[in-house]
Tab-separated table of N, CA and C in Angstrom:
chain	number	residue	atom	x	y	z
L	1	MET	N	-14.195	16.945	-7.218
L	1	MET	CA	-15.343	16.220	-6.715
L	1	MET	C	-15.161	16.005	-5.211
L	2	ARG	N	-15.711	16.918	-4.436
L	2	ARG	CA	-15.608	16.851	-2.987
L	2	ARG	C	-16.943	16.443	-2.379
L	3	SER	N	-16.809	15.630	-1.337
L	3	SER	CA	-17.972	15.253	-0.552
L	3	SER	C	-17.468	14.953	0.850
L	4	GLY	N	-18.132	15.524	1.840
L	4	GLY	CA	-17.719	15.296	3.213
L	4	GLY	C	-16.338	15.850	3.517
L	5	GLY	N	-15.912	16.850	2.749
L	5	GLY	CA	-14.602	17.449	2.963
L	5	GLY	C	-13.445	16.653	2.391
L	6	ILE	N	-13.744	15.633	1.595
L	6	ILE	CA	-12.701	14.787	0.990
L	6	ILE	C	-12.774	14.913	-0.517
L	7	ASN	N	-11.620	15.072	-1.136
L	7	ASN	CA	-11.534	15.127	-2.592
L	7	ASN	C	-11.466	13.686	-3.104
L	8	TRP	N	-12.586	13.203	-3.606
L	8	TRP	CA	-12.682	11.794	-4.004
L	8	TRP	C	-11.906	11.477	-5.282
L	9	LEU	N	-11.702	12.473	-6.141
L	9	LEU	CA	-10.832	12.241	-7.302
L	9	LEU	C	-9.394	12.012	-6.848
L	10	ALA	N	-8.969	12.754	-5.827
L	10	ALA	CA	-7.631	12.544	-5.273
L	10	ALA	C	-7.526	11.162	-4.624
L	11	VAL	N	-8.585	10.722	-3.973
L	11	VAL	CA	-8.595	9.389	-3.361
L	11	VAL	C	-8.449	8.319	-4.451
L	12	ILE	N	-9.189	8.472	-5.533
L	12	ILE	CA	-9.087	7.513	-6.639
L	12	ILE	C	-7.675	7.525	-7.225
L	13	ALA	N	-7.119	8.711	-7.449
L	13	ALA	CA	-5.753	8.821	-7.985
L	13	ALA	C	-4.734	8.207	-7.036
L	14	ALA	N	-4.910	8.427	-5.736
L	14	ALA	CA	-3.983	7.855	-4.754
L	14	ALA	C	-4.066	6.330	-4.746
L	15	ALA	N	-5.278	5.793	-4.818
L	15	ALA	CA	-5.441	4.337	-4.850
L	15	ALA	C	-4.805	3.751	-6.112
L	16	ILE	N	-4.973	4.424	-7.235
L	16	ILE	CA	-4.359	3.960	-8.486
L	16	ILE	C	-2.840	4.002	-8.376
L	17	ALA	N	-2.302	5.054	-7.763
L	17	ALA	CA	-0.845	5.158	-7.595
L	17	ALA	C	-0.311	4.023	-6.724
L	18	ILE	N	-1.002	3.727	-5.632
L	18	ILE	CA	-0.582	2.614	-4.758
L	18	ILE	C	-0.609	1.305	-5.539
L	19	TYR	N	-1.685	1.074	-6.273
L	19	TYR	CA	-1.840	-0.158	-7.043
L	19	TYR	C	-0.755	-0.262	-8.120
L	20	ALA	N	-0.492	0.853	-8.789
L	20	ALA	CA	0.520	0.870	-9.849
L	20	ALA	C	1.912	0.576	-9.296
L	21	LEU	N	2.230	1.125	-8.129
L	21	LEU	CA	3.523	0.821	-7.509
L	21	LEU	C	3.651	-0.671	-7.225
L	22	GLY	N	2.582	-1.262	-6.720
L	22	GLY	CA	2.599	-2.705	-6.471
L	22	GLY	C	2.806	-3.496	-7.746
L	23	PHE	N	2.142	-3.074	-8.815
L	23	PHE	CA	2.314	-3.758	-10.098
L	23	PHE	C	3.758	-3.672	-10.577
L	24	VAL	N	4.359	-2.499	-10.466
L	24	VAL	CA	5.747	-2.326	-10.912
L	24	VAL	C	6.679	-3.193	-10.076
L	25	ILE	N	6.511	-3.165	-8.759
L	25	ILE	CA	7.415	-3.927	-7.888
L	25	ILE	C	7.232	-5.423	-8.076
L	26	TYR	N	6.000	-5.896	-7.939
L	26	TYR	CA	5.750	-7.344	-7.939
L	26	TYR	C	5.534	-7.933	-9.326
L	27	GLY	N	5.122	-7.102	-10.273
L	27	GLY	CA	4.817	-7.615	-11.601
L	27	GLY	C	5.908	-7.399	-12.631
L	28	ILE	N	6.799	-6.415	-12.368
L	28	ILE	CA	7.826	-6.104	-13.359
L	28	ILE	C	9.234	-6.270	-12.797
L	29	LEU	N	9.502	-5.661	-11.648
L	29	LEU	CA	10.878	-5.639	-11.128
L	29	LEU	C	11.371	-6.974	-10.588
L	30	ILE	N	10.475	-7.751	-10.001
L	30	ILE	CA	10.884	-9.036	-9.414
L	30	ILE	C	10.387	-10.162	-10.311
L	31	PRO	N	11.299	-10.969	-10.834
L	31	PRO	CA	10.869	-12.104	-11.664
L	31	PRO	C	9.932	-13.035	-10.874
L	32	GLU	N	8.952	-13.579	-11.565
L	32	GLU	CA	7.940	-14.393	-10.904
L	32	GLU	C	8.535	-15.565	-10.126
L	33	ASP	N	9.524	-16.245	-10.697
L	33	ASP	CA	10.104	-17.394	-9.989
L	33	ASP	C	10.810	-16.952	-8.701
L	34	ARG	N	11.457	-15.805	-8.731
L	34	ARG	CA	12.131	-15.277	-7.532
L	34	ARG	C	11.101	-14.870	-6.481
L	35	LEU	N	10.032	-14.240	-6.918
L	35	LEU	CA	8.974	-13.814	-6.014
L	35	LEU	C	8.341	-15.024	-5.331
L	36	MET	N	8.022	-16.040	-6.111
L	36	MET	CA	7.412	-17.243	-5.541
L	36	MET	C	8.358	-17.928	-4.563
L	37	ALA	N	9.657	-17.940	-4.867
L	37	ALA	CA	10.627	-18.549	-3.965
L	37	ALA	C	10.707	-17.779	-2.649
L	38	MET	N	10.732	-16.456	-2.722
L	38	MET	CA	10.805	-15.648	-1.490
L	38	MET	C	9.555	-15.834	-0.636
L	39	MET	N	8.414	-15.999	-1.294
L	39	MET	CA	7.162	-16.170	-0.563
L	39	MET	C	6.978	-17.620	-0.106
L	40	GLY	N	7.799	-18.521	-0.620
L	40	GLY	CA	7.638	-19.931	-0.290
L	40	GLY	C	6.373	-20.511	-0.896
L	41	SER	N	5.986	-20.002	-2.072
L	41	SER	CA	4.727	-20.392	-2.708
L	41	SER	C	4.909	-21.541	-3.685
L	42	THR	N	3.906	-22.380	-3.727
L	42	THR	CA	3.834	-23.451	-4.716
L	42	THR	C	2.886	-23.007	-5.828
L	43	GLU	N	2.772	-23.810	-6.848
L	43	GLU	CA	1.810	-23.515	-7.917
L	43	GLU	C	0.382	-23.506	-7.367
L	44	ALA	N	0.101	-24.387	-6.394
L	44	ALA	CA	-1.231	-24.416	-5.782
L	44	ALA	C	-1.491	-23.110	-5.018
L	45	ASP	N	-0.467	-22.623	-4.300
L	45	ASP	CA	-0.603	-21.341	-3.587
L	45	ASP	C	-0.846	-20.207	-4.575
L	46	LYS	N	-0.128	-20.252	-5.694
L	46	LYS	CA	-0.290	-19.223	-6.722
L	46	LYS	C	-1.716	-19.238	-7.265
L	47	ALA	N	-2.272	-20.427	-7.468
L	47	ALA	CA	-3.646	-20.537	-7.977
L	47	ALA	C	-4.638	-19.920	-6.995
L	48	VAL	N	-4.428	-20.149	-5.700
L	48	VAL	CA	-5.310	-19.561	-4.691
L	48	VAL	C	-5.183	-18.037	-4.733
L	49	ALA	N	-3.945	-17.544	-4.773
L	49	ALA	CA	-3.718	-16.096	-4.813
L	49	ALA	C	-4.363	-15.473	-6.050
L	50	MET	N	-4.220	-16.122	-7.186
L	50	MET	CA	-4.797	-15.590	-8.419
L	50	MET	C	-6.331	-15.569	-8.343
L	51	SER	N	-6.914	-16.535	-7.640
L	51	SER	CA	-8.373	-16.561	-7.514
L	51	SER	C	-8.887	-15.398	-6.664
L	52	ARG	N	-8.003	-14.793	-5.891
L	52	ARG	CA	-8.387	-13.669	-5.025
L	52	ARG	C	-8.036	-12.309	-5.622
L	53	MET	N	-7.496	-12.280	-6.825
L	53	MET	CA	-7.032	-11.026	-7.423
L	53	MET	C	-8.157	-10.008	-7.624
L	54	THR	N	-9.397	-10.457	-7.727
L	54	THR	CA	-10.488	-9.496	-7.874
L	54	THR	C	-10.601	-8.583	-6.650
L	55	PHE	N	-10.074	-9.036	-5.513
L	55	PHE	CA	-10.095	-8.231	-4.293
L	55	PHE	C	-8.888	-7.303	-4.181
L	56	SER	N	-7.944	-7.401	-5.111
L	56	SER	CA	-6.687	-6.649	-4.985
L	56	SER	C	-6.848	-5.128	-4.962
L	57	PRO	N	-7.854	-4.538	-5.601
L	57	PRO	CA	-8.002	-3.083	-5.475
L	57	PRO	C	-8.452	-2.630	-4.085
L	58	LEU	N	-8.990	-3.545	-3.300
L	58	LEU	CA	-9.548	-3.178	-1.999
L	58	LEU	C	-8.513	-2.534	-1.076
L	59	MET	N	-7.316	-3.098	-0.975
L	59	MET	CA	-6.323	-2.562	-0.048
L	59	MET	C	-5.881	-1.145	-0.429
L	60	PRO	N	-5.536	-0.872	-1.693
L	60	PRO	CA	-5.179	0.507	-2.032
L	60	PRO	C	-6.330	1.487	-1.839
L	61	ILE	N	-7.556	1.052	-2.129
L	61	ILE	CA	-8.707	1.935	-1.938
L	61	ILE	C	-8.883	2.259	-0.459
L	62	LEU	N	-8.845	1.238	0.387
L	62	LEU	CA	-8.993	1.481	1.826
L	62	LEU	C	-7.864	2.357	2.360
L	63	THR	N	-6.651	2.097	1.912
L	63	THR	CA	-5.520	2.917	2.343
L	63	THR	C	-5.736	4.372	1.960
L	64	ALA	N	-6.103	4.619	0.712
L	64	ALA	CA	-6.306	5.993	0.240
L	64	ALA	C	-7.465	6.665	0.970
L	65	VAL	N	-8.557	5.959	1.161
L	65	VAL	CA	-9.717	6.542	1.841
L	65	VAL	C	-9.352	6.940	3.268
L	66	PHE	N	-8.704	6.042	3.996
L	66	PHE	CA	-8.449	6.350	5.401
L	66	PHE	C	-7.306	7.339	5.588
L	67	ILE	N	-6.349	7.375	4.681
L	67	ILE	CA	-5.363	8.459	4.735
L	67	ILE	C	-6.071	9.784	4.475
L	68	ALA	N	-6.993	9.805	3.516
L	68	ALA	CA	-7.751	11.031	3.232
L	68	ALA	C	-8.542	11.482	4.455
L	69	VAL	N	-9.157	10.557	5.162
L	69	VAL	CA	-9.915	10.897	6.372
L	69	VAL	C	-8.975	11.481	7.427
L	70	LEU	N	-7.840	10.829	7.647
L	70	LEU	CA	-6.874	11.345	8.623
L	70	LEU	C	-6.362	12.728	8.222
L	71	PHE	N	-6.111	12.915	6.933
L	71	PHE	CA	-5.654	14.222	6.452
L	71	PHE	C	-6.722	15.293	6.651
L	72	LYS	N	-7.975	14.915	6.460
L	72	LYS	CA	-9.068	15.870	6.698
L	72	LYS	C	-9.088	16.251	8.171
L	73	TRP	N	-9.038	15.272	9.041
L	73	TRP	CA	-9.055	15.542	10.475
L	73	TRP	C	-7.847	16.382	10.910
L	74	GLY	N	-6.698	16.126	10.278
L	74	GLY	CA	-5.474	16.832	10.640
L	74	GLY	C	-5.235	18.104	9.848
L	75	SER	N	-6.152	18.458	8.981
L	75	SER	CA	-6.038	19.667	8.145
L	75	SER	C	-4.738	19.696	7.341
L	76	VAL	N	-4.369	18.562	6.766
L	76	VAL	CA	-3.176	18.498	5.914
L	76	VAL	C	-3.507	19.224	4.616
L	77	GLY	N	-2.685	20.221	4.248
L	77	GLY	CA	-3.038	21.067	3.123
L	77	GLY	C	-2.006	21.193	2.029
L	78	ASP	N	-0.919	20.409	2.076
L	78	ASP	CA	0.056	20.480	0.988
L	78	ASP	C	0.752	19.122	0.845
L	79	ALA	N	1.406	18.955	-0.281
L	79	ALA	CA	2.014	17.661	-0.624
L	79	ALA	C	3.103	17.247	0.359
L	80	MET	N	3.968	18.170	0.748
L	80	MET	CA	5.075	17.797	1.643
L	80	MET	C	4.570	17.395	3.028
L	81	THR	N	3.568	18.093	3.532
L	81	THR	CA	2.981	17.698	4.811
L	81	THR	C	2.280	16.347	4.652
L	82	GLY	N	1.657	16.140	3.498
L	82	GLY	CA	1.027	14.853	3.214
L	82	GLY	C	2.035	13.718	3.207
L	83	VAL	N	3.190	13.947	2.596
L	83	VAL	CA	4.246	12.927	2.569
L	83	VAL	C	4.721	12.632	3.989
L	84	LYS	N	4.964	13.690	4.752
L	84	LYS	CA	5.453	13.517	6.126
L	84	LYS	C	4.497	12.652	6.941
L	85	TRP	N	3.214	12.995	6.891
L	85	TRP	CA	2.240	12.247	7.675
L	85	TRP	C	1.988	10.848	7.117
L	86	ALA	N	2.106	10.696	5.820
L	86	ALA	CA	1.955	9.360	5.225
L	86	ALA	C	3.079	8.432	5.689
L	87	VAL	N	4.301	8.962	5.796
L	87	VAL	CA	5.417	8.158	6.310
L	87	VAL	C	5.137	7.755	7.758
L	88	VAL	N	4.653	8.695	8.549
L	88	VAL	CA	4.326	8.389	9.940
L	88	VAL	C	3.256	7.301	10.012
L	89	ILE	N	2.208	7.442	9.216
L	89	ILE	CA	1.130	6.444	9.201
L	89	ILE	C	1.677	5.083	8.777
L	90	GLY	N	2.483	5.062	7.724
L	90	GLY	CA	3.053	3.799	7.251
L	90	GLY	C	3.939	3.136	8.284
L	91	LEU	N	4.808	3.928	8.921
L	91	LEU	CA	5.727	3.367	9.924
L	91	LEU	C	5.012	3.010	11.223
L	92	ALA	N	3.908	3.678	11.509
L	92	ALA	CA	3.181	3.408	12.744
L	92	ALA	C	2.179	2.267	12.610
L	93	SER	N	1.761	1.964	11.383
L	93	SER	CA	0.697	0.991	11.214
L	93	SER	C	1.014	-0.103	10.196
L	94	ALA	N	1.289	0.283	8.962
L	94	ALA	CA	1.436	-0.713	7.895
L	94	ALA	C	2.657	-1.610	8.106
L	95	VAL	N	3.808	-1.004	8.343
L	95	VAL	CA	5.033	-1.806	8.491
L	95	VAL	C	4.984	-2.694	9.737
L	96	PRO	N	4.580	-2.169	10.901
L	96	PRO	CA	4.501	-3.072	12.055
L	96	PRO	C	3.556	-4.255	11.835
L	97	THR	N	2.479	-4.039	11.088
L	97	THR	CA	1.567	-5.137	10.792
L	97	THR	C	2.269	-6.217	9.977
L	98	LEU	N	3.065	-5.793	9.002
L	98	LEU	CA	3.838	-6.766	8.217
L	98	LEU	C	4.826	-7.533	9.079
L	99	LEU	N	5.395	-6.857	10.036
L	99	LEU	CA	6.415	-7.499	10.870
L	99	LEU	C	5.868	-8.654	11.704
L	100	TYR	N	4.570	-8.657	11.966
L	100	TYR	CA	3.980	-9.809	12.650
L	100	TYR	C	4.204	-11.084	11.841
L	101	GLY	N	4.024	-10.996	10.532
L	101	GLY	CA	4.245	-12.154	9.675
L	101	GLY	C	5.691	-12.609	9.672
L	102	TRP	N	6.614	-11.664	9.785
L	102	TRP	CA	8.039	-12.000	9.816
L	102	TRP	C	8.412	-12.620	11.160
L	103	VAL	N	7.922	-12.022	12.253
L	103	VAL	CA	8.279	-12.501	13.587
L	103	VAL	C	7.593	-13.835	13.899
L	104	TYR	N	6.292	-13.897	13.716
L	104	TYR	CA	5.533	-15.069	14.150
L	104	TYR	C	5.219	-16.067	13.040
L	105	GLY	N	5.244	-15.603	11.792
L	105	GLY	CA	4.852	-16.488	10.701
L	105	GLY	C	6.003	-17.008	9.879
L	106	GLY	N	7.214	-16.570	10.192
L	106	GLY	CA	8.379	-17.045	9.461
L	106	GLY	C	8.486	-16.504	8.050
L	107	ALA	N	7.880	-15.347	7.799
L	107	ALA	CA	7.973	-14.756	6.455
L	107	ALA	C	9.424	-14.472	6.103
L	108	ASP	N	9.751	-14.600	4.853
L	108	ASP	CA	11.097	-14.361	4.345
L	108	ASP	C	11.516	-12.913	4.622
L	109	THR	N	12.740	-12.734	5.085
L	109	THR	CA	13.244	-11.403	5.419
L	109	THR	C	13.249	-10.494	4.196
L	110	ASN	N	13.744	-10.973	3.058
L	110	ASN	CA	13.770	-10.148	1.852
L	110	ASN	C	12.360	-9.764	1.406
L	111	MET	N	11.436	-10.705	1.493
L	111	MET	CA	10.053	-10.414	1.097
L	111	MET	C	9.448	-9.372	2.041
L	112	THR	N	9.752	-9.485	3.332
L	112	THR	CA	9.249	-8.514	4.304
L	112	THR	C	9.806	-7.123	4.007
L	113	LEU	N	11.072	-7.034	3.642
L	113	LEU	CA	11.672	-5.749	3.299
L	113	LEU	C	11.043	-5.171	2.029
L	114	ILE	N	10.828	-6.017	1.042
L	114	ILE	CA	10.189	-5.564	-0.203
L	114	ILE	C	8.758	-5.105	0.073
L	115	ASP	N	8.013	-5.899	0.837
L	115	ASP	CA	6.638	-5.519	1.177
L	115	ASP	C	6.607	-4.212	1.967
L	116	SER	N	7.545	-4.041	2.888
L	116	SER	CA	7.610	-2.794	3.670
L	116	SER	C	7.904	-1.604	2.771
L	117	ALA	N	8.862	-1.780	1.855
L	117	ALA	CA	9.181	-0.699	0.923
L	117	ALA	C	7.971	-0.366	0.056
L	118	HIS	N	7.265	-1.403	-0.400
L	118	HIS	CA	6.067	-1.190	-1.213
L	118	HIS	C	5.041	-0.361	-0.446
L	119	LEU	N	4.776	-0.746	0.785
L	119	LEU	CA	3.776	-0.019	1.564
L	119	LEU	C	4.218	1.412	1.851
L	120	LEU	N	5.481	1.610	2.191
L	120	LEU	CA	5.960	2.970	2.454
L	120	LEU	C	5.903	3.832	1.199
L	121	LEU	N	6.333	3.290	0.079
L	121	LEU	CA	6.268	4.052	-1.173
L	121	LEU	C	4.824	4.364	-1.550
L	122	GLY	N	3.930	3.411	-1.344
L	122	GLY	CA	2.520	3.644	-1.614
L	122	GLY	C	1.937	4.723	-0.722
L	123	HIS	N	2.288	4.677	0.559
L	123	HIS	CA	1.824	5.718	1.482
L	123	HIS	C	2.378	7.083	1.070
L	124	ILE	N	3.647	7.130	0.685
L	124	ILE	CA	4.265	8.398	0.271
L	124	ILE	C	3.554	8.958	-0.960
L	125	ALA	N	3.322	8.115	-1.951
L	125	ALA	CA	2.624	8.566	-3.162
L	125	ALA	C	1.222	9.068	-2.813
L	126	ALA	N	0.508	8.292	-2.011
L	126	ALA	CA	-0.839	8.688	-1.618
L	126	ALA	C	-0.806	9.986	-0.808
L	127	GLY	N	0.160	10.114	0.076
L	127	GLY	CA	0.274	11.326	0.883
L	127	GLY	C	0.514	12.572	0.037
L	128	ALA	N	1.372	12.418	-0.955
L	128	ALA	CA	1.655	13.558	-1.841
L	128	ALA	C	0.406	13.937	-2.641
L	129	ILE	N	-0.281	12.938	-3.155
L	129	ILE	CA	-1.474	13.200	-3.957
L	129	ILE	C	-2.588	13.789	-3.087
L	130	LEU	N	-2.862	13.160	-1.975
L	130	LEU	CA	-3.970	13.606	-1.125
L	130	LEU	C	-3.686	14.940	-0.449
L	131	GLY	N	-2.426	15.169	-0.088
L	131	GLY	CA	-2.066	16.434	0.532
L	131	GLY	C	-1.996	17.585	-0.440
L	132	GLY	N	-1.562	17.272	-1.663
L	132	GLY	CA	-1.320	18.334	-2.624
L	132	GLY	C	-2.455	18.667	-3.566
L	133	TRP	N	-3.397	17.735	-3.731
L	133	TRP	CA	-4.475	17.953	-4.693
L	133	TRP	C	-5.557	18.819	-4.062
L	134	LYS	N	-5.746	19.966	-4.645
L	134	LYS	CA	-6.747	20.913	-4.105
L	134	LYS	C	-8.060	20.787	-4.817
């Protein structure tokens, strides 16, 4: 299903992969009490976060869409090139954005490292899918 030179099924698959990685990291691998402690969250903070969960697909969708656009512009045509450029995009944009919270907002170092790993792994998965899916 292509439109505008973008394979939208690949975009959907990439967004699902990013979302699934987040679920595994934050929902399975890290116990909830440990996660809340690293984030410095209270039960009230958790309630606010849970009220916003309907928006949670937005970030993976936007990430997948804009990586797809960049790949179209850059004529990325295979999975390995997709991975390479996804790492560059993640290190040039996603991770530095997270670091603002660590530097200026006092975010927990371990949480920042976990969030950075999540974003890089998500970009890598999306890059492989978007680059390799013909």
